[in-house]
mmCIF file of C-alpha atoms in Angstrom:
data_model
loop_
_atom_site.group_PDB
_atom_site.id
_atom_site.type_symbol
_atom_site.label_atom_id
_atom_site.label_comp_id
_atom_site.label_asym_id
_atom_site.label_seq_id
_atom_site.Cartn_x
_atom_site.Cartn_y
_atom_site.Cartn_z
ATOM 1 C CA ASP A 1 -0.056 -0.155 0.058
ATOM 2 C CA ASP A 2 1.738 2.648 -1.290
ATOM 3 C CA GLN A 3 -0.919 5.360 -1.227
ATOM 4 C CA ALA A 4 0.924 7.965 1.008
ATOM 5 C CA ASP A 5 3.343 8.088 -1.853
ATOM 6 C CA ARG A 6 1.317 8.581 -4.448
ATOM 7 C CA GLN A 7 0.275 11.491 -3.020
ATOM 8 C CA PRO A 8 1.504 14.971 -4.708
ATOM 9 C CA ALA A 9 4.321 16.612 -3.007
ATOM 10 C CA PRO A 10 3.851 19.542 -0.922
ATOM 11 C CA ARG A 11 4.307 22.658 -2.980
ATOM 12 C CA SER A 12 6.049 26.399 -2.161
ATOM 13 C CA VAL A 13 4.886 28.981 -3.745
ATOM 14 C CA HIS A 14 7.994 30.897 -3.049
ATOM 15 C CA GLY A 15 10.611 28.413 -1.501
ATOM 16 C CA GLN A 16 10.212 25.007 -3.258
ATOM 17 C CA GLN A 17 14.170 24.707 -3.336
ATOM 18 C CA LEU A 18 14.040 25.186 0.589
ATOM 19 C CA LEU A 19 10.778 22.795 0.919
ATOM 20 C CA ASP A 20 12.495 20.066 -0.892
ATOM 21 C CA GLU A 21 15.558 20.287 0.980
ATOM 22 C CA LEU A 22 13.860 20.447 4.362
ATOM 23 C CA ILE A 23 11.758 17.055 3.494
ATOM 24 C CA GLY A 24 15.007 15.766 1.494
ATOM 25 C CA GLU A 25 14.390 11.677 1.544
ATOM 26 C CA TYR A 26 11.648 11.216 4.005
ATOM 27 C CA ARG A 27 8.769 9.956 2.730
ATOM 28 C CA PRO A 28 5.686 7.903 4.769
ATOM 29 C CA GLY A 29 6.070 4.950 3.511
ATOM 30 C CA PRO A 30 3.226 2.226 3.389
ATOM 31 C CA ARG A 31 0.513 1.889 5.724
ATOM 32 C CA PRO A 32 0.726 -0.619 8.866
ATOM 33 C CA ASN A 33 -0.967 -3.774 8.420
ATOM 34 C CA ARG A 34 -1.090 -4.504 11.986
ATOM 35 C CA PRO A 35 -2.586 -2.767 15.294
ATOM 36 C CA PRO A 36 0.243 -1.076 17.239
ATOM 37 C CA ARG A 37 2.399 -3.204 19.863
ATOM 38 C CA PRO A 38 1.351 -2.894 23.515
ATOM 39 C CA ALA A 39 4.744 -1.265 24.399
ATOM 40 C CA GLU A 40 4.643 0.940 21.391
ATOM 41 C CA LEU A 41 1.431 2.558 23.124
ATOM 42 C CA LEU A 42 1.281 4.886 25.865
ATOM 43 C CA ILE A 43 1.086 3.734 29.797
ATOM 44 C CA SER A 44 -2.279 5.063 31.484
ATOM 45 C CA LEU A 45 -1.790 6.461 34.749
ATOM 46 C CA ASP A 46 -4.085 3.743 36.071
ATOM 47 C CA ASP A 47 -1.041 0.881 34.901
ATOM 48 C CA LEU A 48 1.275 2.335 37.488
ATOM 49 C CA ASN A 49 1.422 1.556 40.988
ATOM 50 C CA PRO A 50 1.332 3.626 43.772
ATOM 51 C CA SER A 51 5.208 5.236 43.954
ATOM 52 C CA GLU A 52 5.181 5.830 40.340
ATOM 53 C CA LYS A 53 1.783 7.407 40.368
ATOM 54 C CA ALA A 54 2.602 9.718 43.044
ATOM 55 C CA SER A 55 5.716 10.387 41.404
ATOM 56 C CA VAL A 56 3.959 11.591 38.186
ATOM 57 C CA LYS A 57 1.641 13.637 40.088
ATOM 58 C CA HIS A 58 4.389 14.955 42.431
ATOM 59 C CA LEU A 59 6.168 16.356 39.150
ATOM 60 C CA ARG A 60 3.415 17.826 37.769
ATOM 61 C CA THR A 61 2.348 19.795 40.767
ATOM 62 C CA PHE A 62 5.544 21.286 41.013
ATOM 63 C CA VAL A 63 5.678 22.170 37.105
ATOM 64 C CA ARG A 64 2.204 23.648 37.638
ATOM 65 C CA GLN A 65 2.961 25.483 40.556
ATOM 66 C CA ASP A 66 6.368 26.844 39.645
ATOM 67 C CA LEU A 67 8.216 25.097 42.664
ATOM 68 C CA THR A 68 12.075 25.423 43.960
ATOM 69 C CA VAL A 69 13.865 22.111 43.803
ATOM 70 C CA ALA A 70 14.427 22.646 47.719
ATOM 71 C CA ALA A 71 10.464 22.122 47.872
ATOM 72 C CA TYR A 72 9.955 19.677 45.658
ATOM 73 C CA ASP A 73 12.361 17.735 47.920
ATOM 74 C CA GLU A 74 11.010 18.804 51.316
ATOM 75 C CA LEU A 75 7.735 17.827 49.814
ATOM 76 C CA ALA A 76 8.141 14.333 48.549
ATOM 77 C CA LYS A 77 9.180 13.321 52.188
ATOM 78 C CA ASN A 78 5.607 14.610 53.676
ATOM 79 C CA LEU A 79 3.744 12.580 50.313
ATOM 80 C CA GLU A 80 6.683 9.284 51.586
ATOM 81 C CA ASP A 81 5.491 9.715 55.337
ATOM 82 C CA ALA A 82 1.741 10.280 54.372
ATOM 83 C CA GLY A 83 2.098 7.183 51.947
ATOM 84 C CA GLN A 84 3.717 4.483 54.689
ATOM 85 C CA ALA A 85 1.059 2.575 54.728
ATOM 86 C CA ASP A 86 1.715 1.867 50.618
ATOM 87 C CA ASN A 87 5.572 2.133 51.111
ATOM 88 C CA VAL A 88 5.130 5.025 48.648
ATOM 89 C CA LYS A 89 8.766 6.028 47.403
ATOM 90 C CA ILE A 90 8.693 9.488 45.538
ATOM 91 C CA MET A 91 11.608 9.894 42.472
ATOM 92 C CA SER A 92 13.974 12.713 42.079
ATOM 93 C CA LYS A 93 12.960 15.309 40.120
ATOM 94 C CA TYR A 94 15.591 13.939 37.935
ATOM 95 C CA LYS A 95 14.689 10.659 37.582
ATOM 96 C CA ALA A 96 10.509 11.575 37.613
ATOM 97 C CA ALA A 97 11.199 13.761 34.041
ATOM 98 C CA ASN A 98 13.074 10.772 32.534
ATOM 99 C CA PHE A 99 10.240 8.654 33.787
ATOM 100 C CA ILE A 100 7.641 10.630 32.245
ATOM 101 C CA LYS A 101 9.380 10.985 29.203
ATOM 102 C CA ARG A 102 10.113 7.200 28.666
ATOM 103 C CA ILE A 103 5.689 6.214 29.616
ATOM 104 C CA THR A 104 4.923 9.515 27.645
ATOM 105 C CA LYS A 105 6.996 8.719 24.540
ATOM 106 C CA LEU A 106 7.830 12.062 24.065
ATOM 107 C CA GLN A 107 11.279 13.002 22.915
ATOM 108 C CA GLU A 108 13.862 15.923 22.794
ATOM 109 C CA GLU A 109 16.468 16.674 20.704
ATOM 110 C CA CYS A 110 19.850 18.973 21.362
ATOM 111 C CA TRP A 111 21.348 21.236 18.562
ATOM 112 C CA ASP A 112 24.602 23.161 18.844
ATOM 113 C CA MET A 113 24.257 26.698 19.046
ATOM 114 C CA CYS A 114 27.064 29.596 19.597
ATOM 115 C CA PRO A 115 27.684 30.512 22.616
ATOM 116 C CA ASN A 116 27.172 34.488 22.138
ATOM 117 C CA SER A 117 22.926 32.966 21.380
ATOM 118 C CA CYS A 118 24.026 34.094 17.743
ATOM 119 C CA MET A 119 23.204 31.354 15.385
ATOM 120 C CA ALA A 120 22.529 27.736 15.825
ATOM 121 C CA PHE A 121 24.473 24.793 14.137
ATOM 122 C CA VAL A 122 22.280 23.059 12.328
ATOM 123 C CA GLY A 123 21.231 22.588 8.355
ATOM 124 C CA ASN A 124 23.983 24.955 5.919
ATOM 125 C CA ASN A 125 25.526 25.366 8.982
ATOM 126 C CA SER A 126 25.996 22.241 10.291
ATOM 127 C CA HIS A 127 29.755 21.597 9.731
ATOM 128 C CA LEU A 128 30.958 24.880 11.039
ATOM 129 C CA ARG A 129 33.178 25.342 13.348
ATOM 130 C CA ARG A 130 32.890 28.724 14.346
ATOM 131 C CA CYS A 131 29.891 31.361 14.520
ATOM 132 C CA THR A 132 29.586 33.126 10.952
ATOM 133 C CA ALA A 133 27.102 35.631 12.170
ATOM 134 C CA SER A 134 27.679 39.063 12.648
ATOM 135 C CA ARG A 135 26.212 41.429 15.077
ATOM 136 C CA ASN A 136 26.322 45.018 14.890
ATOM 137 C CA GLY A 137 29.194 44.254 11.893
ATOM 138 C CA VAL A 138 31.246 42.744 14.399
ATOM 139 C CA PRO A 139 32.319 39.161 12.937
ATOM 140 C CA CYS A 140 31.606 36.937 16.029
ATOM 141 C CA ARG A 141 33.937 34.277 15.169
ATOM 142 C CA THR A 142 33.338 32.368 18.946
ATOM 143 C CA ARG A 143 34.339 28.698 18.786
ATOM 144 C CA ARG A 144 31.696 26.058 18.202
ATOM 145 C CA TYR A 145 33.718 23.442 20.707
ATOM 146 C CA HIS A 146 35.585 23.439 23.612
ATOM 147 C CA ALA A 147 38.984 21.503 23.282
ATOM 148 C CA ASN A 148 37.816 18.644 24.339
ATOM 149 C CA GLY A 149 35.484 18.024 21.007
ATOM 150 C CA LYS A 150 32.560 18.986 23.676
ATOM 151 C CA ALA A 151 30.169 21.068 22.379
ATOM 152 C CA LYS A 152 30.196 24.938 24.300
ATOM 153 C CA LYS A 153 26.412 25.637 24.133
ATOM 154 C CA THR A 154 23.373 24.295 22.918
ATOM 155 C CA PHE A 155 19.709 24.321 23.098
ATOM 156 C CA THR A 156 16.300 21.887 23.074
ATOM 157 C CA THR A 157 13.737 21.455 21.134
ATOM 158 C CA ILE A 158 10.997 18.935 21.409
ATOM 159 C CA PRO A 159 9.010 17.286 18.272
ATOM 160 C CA ILE A 160 5.579 17.910 17.848
ATOM 161 C CA LEU A 161 4.851 14.585 16.642
ATOM 162 C CA PRO A 162 5.199 12.014 19.383
ATOM 163 C CA ARG A 163 2.556 14.373 21.305
ATOM 164 C CA ALA A 164 0.524 14.073 18.085
ATOM 165 C CA ARG A 165 0.562 10.518 18.266
ATOM 166 C CA ALA A 166 0.019 10.445 21.880
ATOM 167 C CA LYS A 167 -3.283 12.472 21.467
ATOM 168 C CA TRP A 168 -4.745 10.618 18.433
ATOM 169 C CA ALA A 169 -3.901 7.365 20.167
ATOM 170 C CA ALA A 170 -5.105 8.564 23.961
ATOM 171 C CA GLU A 171 -8.542 9.241 21.705
ATOM 172 C CA LEU A 172 -8.651 12.716 22.362
ATOM 173 C CA GLY A 173 -8.267 13.931 18.598
ATOM 174 C CA SER A 174 -11.164 15.936 16.741
ATOM 175 C CA THR A 175 -12.418 16.237 13.465
ATOM 176 C CA ASP A 176 -14.306 19.133 14.151
ATOM 177 C CA PHE A 177 -11.775 21.506 12.377
ATOM 178 C CA GLY A 178 -12.069 19.752 9.542
ATOM 179 C CA GLU A 179 -16.180 19.506 9.543
ATOM 180 C CA ARG A 180 -16.311 23.336 10.594
ATOM 181 C CA ALA A 181 -13.592 24.262 7.623
ATOM 182 C CA ASN A 182 -15.629 22.260 5.391
ATOM 183 C CA LYS A 183 -19.123 23.929 6.636
ATOM 184 C CA SER A 184 -17.341 27.587 6.388
ATOM 185 C CA GLY A 185 -16.003 27.304 2.989
ATOM 186 C CA GLN A 186 -19.705 26.165 1.917
ATOM 187 C CA GLU A 187 -21.265 29.566 3.096
ATOM 188 C CA LEU A 188 -18.520 31.934 2.305
ATOM 189 C CA ARG A 189 -19.434 29.975 -1.547
ATOM 190 C CA ASP A 190 -22.644 30.786 -1.322
ATOM 191 C CA GLY A 191 -22.411 34.465 0.063
ATOM 192 C CA ASP A 192 -23.967 33.202 3.136
ATOM 193 C CA ASP A 193 -25.181 36.577 5.133
ATOM 194 C CA GLY A 194 -25.160 34.334 8.428
ATOM 195 C CA HIS A 195 -21.691 33.378 8.228
ATOM 196 C CA ILE A 196 -19.803 34.135 11.187
ATOM 197 C CA PHE A 197 -16.497 34.874 11.692
ATOM 198 C CA GLN A 198 -14.831 33.711 14.965
ATOM 199 C CA ASP A 199 -11.906 31.261 14.175
ATOM 200 C CA PHE A 200 -9.444 30.331 11.670
ATOM 201 C CA PRO A 201 -11.573 27.785 9.609
ATOM 202 C CA ASP A 202 -13.741 30.222 9.120
ATOM 203 C CA GLY A 203 -12.431 32.780 7.447
ATOM 204 C CA ALA A 204 -11.059 33.150 3.668
ATOM 205 C CA VAL A 205 -7.292 32.117 4.250
ATOM 206 C CA MET A 206 -8.447 28.371 5.313
ATOM 207 C CA ARG A 207 -10.828 28.284 2.141
ATOM 208 C CA GLU A 208 -8.044 29.585 -0.137
ATOM 209 C CA LEU A 209 -5.304 26.811 2.052
ATOM 210 C CA LYS A 210 -7.691 24.050 0.716
ATOM 211 C CA GLU A 211 -9.338 24.764 -2.416
ATOM 212 C CA THR A 212 -6.810 26.809 -4.116
ATOM 213 C CA LEU A 213 -3.094 24.689 -2.541
ATOM 214 C CA GLY A 214 -4.882 21.908 -1.484
ATOM 215 C CA LEU A 215 -4.366 21.554 2.186
ATOM 216 C CA PHE A 216 -6.115 20.086 4.873
ATOM 217 C CA GLU A 217 -7.479 17.130 2.577
ATOM 218 C CA GLY A 218 -8.024 14.875 5.343
ATOM 219 C CA ALA A 219 -10.341 15.778 8.043
ATOM 220 C CA ARG A 220 -7.595 14.822 10.778
ATOM 221 C CA ASP A 221 -5.536 17.431 9.660
ATOM 222 C CA GLU A 222 -3.890 19.858 11.716
ATOM 223 C CA ALA A 223 -3.308 23.373 11.968
ATOM 224 C CA TYR A 224 -0.302 25.073 13.877
ATOM 225 C CA MET A 225 0.437 28.627 14.857
ATOM 226 C CA LEU A 226 4.054 29.806 16.242
ATOM 227 C CA SER A 227 4.563 32.326 18.547
ATOM 228 C CA VAL A 228 7.957 33.975 19.288
ATOM 229 C CA ASP A 229 8.638 36.477 22.185
ATOM 230 C CA GLY A 230 11.638 37.555 24.041
ATOM 231 C CA ALA A 231 11.717 36.744 28.275
ATOM 232 C CA GLN A 232 14.332 38.212 30.777
ATOM 233 C CA MET A 233 15.366 34.404 31.822
ATOM 234 C CA VAL A 234 17.191 35.914 35.261
ATOM 235 C CA GLU A 235 16.941 39.144 37.527
ATOM 236 C CA ARG A 236 18.349 42.648 36.477
ATOM 237 C CA LYS A 237 17.754 41.341 32.889
ATOM 238 C CA GLU A 238 20.920 39.876 32.168
ATOM 239 C CA SER A 239 20.079 36.966 29.700
ATOM 240 C CA ASN A 240 17.437 37.346 27.003
ATOM 241 C CA GLY A 241 16.375 34.764 25.680
ATOM 242 C CA TRP A 242 13.364 33.699 23.081
ATOM 243 C CA ILE A 243 10.573 31.442 23.968
ATOM 244 C CA ILE A 244 9.225 29.701 20.807
ATOM 245 C CA LEU A 245 5.592 28.250 21.038
ATOM 246 C CA LEU A 246 3.415 25.681 19.063
ATOM 247 C CA THR A 247 -0.400 26.142 19.437
ATOM 248 C CA CYS A 248 -2.873 23.569 17.879
ATOM 249 C CA LEU A 249 -5.705 25.565 15.873
ATOM 250 C CA ASN A 250 -7.747 22.223 15.860
ATOM 251 C CA THR A 251 -8.530 22.793 19.725
ATOM 252 C CA ASN A 252 -11.689 24.862 21.159
ATOM 253 C CA VAL A 253 -10.648 27.955 21.172
ATOM 254 C CA LYS A 254 -11.900 28.701 24.773
ATOM 255 C CA THR A 255 -9.039 26.459 25.821
ATOM 256 C CA ARG A 256 -6.460 26.821 23.236
ATOM 257 C CA PHE A 257 -4.075 28.762 24.989
ATOM 258 C CA ARG A 258 -4.215 27.277 28.197
ATOM 259 C CA ARG A 259 -0.972 25.613 29.922
ATOM 260 C CA ASN A 260 -2.376 22.191 28.268
ATOM 261 C CA GLU A 261 -2.487 23.148 24.748
ATOM 262 C CA THR A 262 -0.135 25.524 24.407
ATOM 263 C CA PHE A 263 3.408 23.363 23.542
ATOM 264 C CA VAL A 264 6.866 24.962 24.066
ATOM 265 C CA ALA A 265 8.815 23.714 21.600
ATOM 266 C CA SER A 266 12.061 25.255 22.675
ATOM 267 C CA VAL A 267 13.676 28.387 24.441
ATOM 268 C CA ILE A 268 16.808 30.048 22.274
ATOM 269 C CA PRO A 269 18.865 30.509 25.837
ATOM 270 C CA GLY A 270 20.863 34.191 26.265
ATOM 271 C CA PRO A 271 23.155 35.793 26.756
ATOM 272 C CA LYS A 272 22.070 37.645 24.449
ATOM 273 C CA ASN A 273 19.432 38.199 21.314
ATOM 274 C CA PRO A 274 19.569 35.426 18.598
ATOM 275 C CA VAL A 275 21.590 37.217 15.021
ATOM 276 C CA ASP A 276 19.756 34.350 12.271
ATOM 277 C CA VAL A 277 16.652 33.212 14.107
ATOM 278 C CA ASP A 278 15.952 31.286 10.936
ATOM 279 C CA SER A 279 18.828 28.688 11.895
ATOM 280 C CA PHE A 280 17.092 28.309 15.803
ATOM 281 C CA LEU A 281 13.864 27.712 14.152
ATOM 282 C CA ARG A 282 14.996 25.247 11.377
ATOM 283 C CA PRO A 283 14.113 21.815 13.553
ATOM 284 C CA ILE A 284 11.003 23.044 14.111
ATOM 285 C CA VAL A 285 10.118 24.149 10.515
ATOM 286 C CA GLN A 286 11.873 20.692 9.149
ATOM 287 C CA GLU A 287 9.604 18.726 11.466
ATOM 288 C CA PHE A 288 6.396 20.637 9.489
ATOM 289 C CA ALA A 289 8.039 20.604 6.346
ATOM 290 C CA ARG A 290 7.906 16.763 6.540
ATOM 291 C CA ALA A 291 4.293 16.671 8.138
ATOM 292 C CA ALA A 292 3.563 18.372 5.086
ATOM 293 C CA ARG A 293 3.929 14.504 3.484
ATOM 294 C CA GLY A 294 2.215 12.737 6.499
ATOM 295 C CA HIS A 295 2.785 10.443 8.756
ATOM 296 C CA TRP A 296 0.833 7.283 9.752
ATOM 297 C CA LEU A 297 -0.734 7.819 13.069
ATOM 298 C CA TRP A 298 -3.323 5.300 14.866
ATOM 299 C CA ASP A 299 -6.289 6.553 15.518
ATOM 300 C CA GLY A 300 -7.155 4.698 18.972
ATOM 301 C CA LYS A 301 -11.049 5.757 19.079
ATOM 302 C CA GLU A 302 -11.806 4.453 14.930
ATOM 303 C CA ARG A 303 -8.990 1.678 15.955
ATOM 304 C CA ASP A 304 -7.215 2.550 12.466
ATOM 305 C CA TRP A 305 -4.604 3.937 10.825
ATOM 306 C CA PHE A 306 -4.955 7.328 9.226
ATOM 307 C CA LEU A 307 -2.355 9.802 7.590
ATOM 308 C CA TRP A 308 -1.934 12.637 9.824
ATOM 309 C CA LYS A 309 -0.572 15.800 8.210
ATOM 310 C CA ALA A 310 -0.045 19.321 9.973
ATOM 311 C CA TYR A 311 0.659 22.505 8.765
ATOM 312 C CA LEU A 312 2.442 25.844 10.260
ATOM 313 C CA VAL A 313 -0.341 28.353 8.871
ATOM 314 C CA PHE A 314 1.006 31.548 10.479
ATOM 315 C CA ALA A 315 3.298 32.717 13.531
ATOM 316 C CA ALA A 316 2.582 35.755 15.612
ATOM 317 C CA ALA A 317 5.289 37.969 17.559
ATOM 318 C CA ASP A 318 5.447 41.655 18.929
ATOM 319 C CA GLN A 319 7.456 43.997 17.147
ATOM 320 C CA PRO A 320 10.818 42.952 17.737
ATOM 321 C CA GLY A 321 10.077 38.794 16.866
ATOM 322 C CA SER A 322 8.154 39.861 14.145
ATOM 323 C CA GLN A 323 10.949 41.965 12.682
ATOM 324 C CA LYS A 324 13.586 38.827 12.916
ATOM 325 C CA ILE A 325 11.181 35.803 11.768
ATOM 326 C CA SER A 326 9.861 38.188 8.990
ATOM 327 C CA HIS A 327 13.393 39.674 8.182
ATOM 328 C CA MET A 328 11.839 42.918 8.079
ATOM 329 C CA THR A 329 13.445 46.732 8.517
ATOM 330 C CA GLY A 330 10.891 47.065 11.629
ATOM 331 C CA ALA A 331 8.716 50.149 11.868
ATOM 332 C CA SER A 332 11.104 52.741 12.160
ATOM 333 C CA GLY A 333 12.500 51.463 8.468
ATOM 334 C CA TYR A 334 11.998 53.515 5.113
ATOM 335 C CA SER A 335 8.981 50.719 3.968
ATOM 336 C CA GLY A 336 8.717 49.657 7.532
ATOM 337 C CA CYS A 337 4.861 48.586 7.109
ATOM 338 C CA ARG A 338 4.504 44.960 6.925
ATOM 339 C CA VAL A 339 0.670 44.996 5.371
ATOM 340 C CA CYS A 340 0.966 48.053 3.087
ATOM 341 C CA LEU A 341 4.403 49.959 0.450
ATOM 342 C CA MET A 342 4.046 53.214 2.267
ATOM 343 C CA VAL A 343 7.596 54.390 2.544
ATOM 344 C CA ALA A 344 8.571 56.533 5.349
ATOM 345 C CA CYS A 345 8.619 60.495 5.797
ATOM 346 C CA TYR A 346 12.062 62.400 7.314
ATOM 347 C CA LYS A 347 12.490 65.115 8.896
ATOM 348 C CA PRO A 348 15.982 66.982 8.006
ATOM 349 C CA GLY A 349 19.006 65.315 10.205
ATOM 350 C CA GLN A 350 17.093 62.693 11.908
ATOM 351 C CA VAL A 351 17.283 59.019 10.745
ATOM 352 C CA THR A 352 13.836 57.667 12.182
ATOM 353 C CA GLY A 353 10.542 57.738 9.720
ATOM 354 C CA TYR A 354 7.329 57.850 10.770
ATOM 355 C CA PHE A 355 4.198 57.262 8.422
ATOM 356 C CA PRO A 356 1.727 60.314 8.157
ATOM 357 C CA LEU A 357 -0.734 60.221 5.203
ATOM 358 C CA ARG A 358 0.391 63.668 3.755
ATOM 359 C CA THR A 359 4.110 64.415 3.041
ATOM 360 C CA THR A 360 5.849 66.383 4.461
ATOM 361 C CA GLY A 361 8.692 68.517 3.193
ATOM 362 C CA HIS A 362 7.906 69.185 -0.534
ATOM 363 C CA ASN A 363 8.221 72.497 0.167
ATOM 364 C CA ASP A 364 10.571 73.243 2.044
ATOM 365 C CA HIS A 365 13.986 75.116 1.010
ATOM 366 C CA PRO A 366 15.863 72.456 -0.139
ATOM 367 C CA PRO A 367 12.632 70.049 -0.371
ATOM 368 C CA THR A 368 12.989 66.750 0.538
ATOM 369 C CA ASN A 369 10.820 63.431 0.853
ATOM 370 C CA LEU A 370 10.995 63.891 -2.440
ATOM 371 C CA ASP A 371 10.750 60.223 -3.230
ATOM 372 C CA ARG A 372 7.520 59.923 -1.622
ATOM 373 C CA GLN A 373 4.682 60.754 -3.175
ATOM 374 C CA GLU A 374 2.113 63.671 -2.099
ATOM 375 C CA SER A 375 -0.314 61.631 0.149
ATOM 376 C CA TYR A 376 -1.821 58.494 1.214
ATOM 377 C CA ASP A 377 -5.961 57.505 0.740
ATOM 378 C CA PRO A 378 -6.293 55.954 3.551
ATOM 379 C CA LEU A 379 -8.914 53.625 2.241
ATOM 380 C CA ALA A 380 -7.098 52.502 -0.819
ATOM 381 C CA LEU A 381 -3.454 51.786 0.747
ATOM 382 C CA PRO A 382 -1.155 50.029 -1.275
ATOM 383 C CA LEU A 383 -1.458 46.943 0.170
ATOM 384 C CA ARG A 384 1.457 43.971 -0.305
ATOM 385 C CA ASP A 385 0.549 41.099 -1.860
ATOM 386 C CA GLN A 386 2.347 37.981 -1.768
ATOM 387 C CA GLN A 387 5.065 38.781 -4.411
ATOM 388 C CA SER A 388 5.691 41.753 -2.273
ATOM 389 C CA TYR A 389 5.484 40.312 1.191
ATOM 390 C CA ALA A 390 8.447 37.632 0.072
#
């Protein structure tokens, strides 16, 4: 059964060469012909012994309540005293974390990075032994390895595939997203005045993805949003870190952004802001490139295999983050708007522009801003399209 390999390969309007490079030789392969073995399935909390169950719940409380390691150890002693009748023993934090990774089948991947947080040594950078990025015009050139050959600094990514595999095997997946998108698409085609725009599958973008690009053909295909935001990891702003989140848009909009549903895909550690943020995002983007070809997952509810596909449909960030991930000049640049092609207006002697509807300086002596049109109509701004944005 080569059903998956017969399907057309994913296409990119602007980056087909990069997409092909990210997918590489990966193919979903034939559909599995037997149910997964018990060892391949998740272990239920009910299957654990009292000590294992208590350790899992204790670590969950530690994470949710943002406790210290000292508090973890102290409370563990109290739980052991309370559970003496069942001979309950709480694992150390390290052992409990590894135990949870083993029973949930979650994985983590470690990648080398510049000690100054400039770039990651992945993809086309994987062979480099020094950082090739420049910060404020100054080449970094920091060595990648210690004298013993060990990387000086690494960062971690957590793939989304094991989480999706666990969700569908545990009967927690849903087809509501696909059904809603089909219903909304029909209403948009019919010009239904009662159509309600409430969520991503309700809009014209989703309709274009389905009908023009041929995405989301499967009822269980999933859409993801990537969010990037900077954070101070320690007090007194001594270290700038960047948190990368993934949110599944197939989940209910009321619970989508709660802690249980938002997935920390990676943290780019400081001490400085990344220069080449694309290199840090590459492992995540590569996973979605291959997910566009599909992975065979077991649906515990339907008791059958299906070709799961996932797409990264958009990214969200504040102004500094948006500037980095979209490679745009930023709000103070000459063409600083990410939505339209209006250019900046400058006062004499200033390098930071602003964006009035009516241009100033044409009547000055000498005149300024001559490369800017006289005025802009707010109801007919020169909007960017796919070509001008890309």
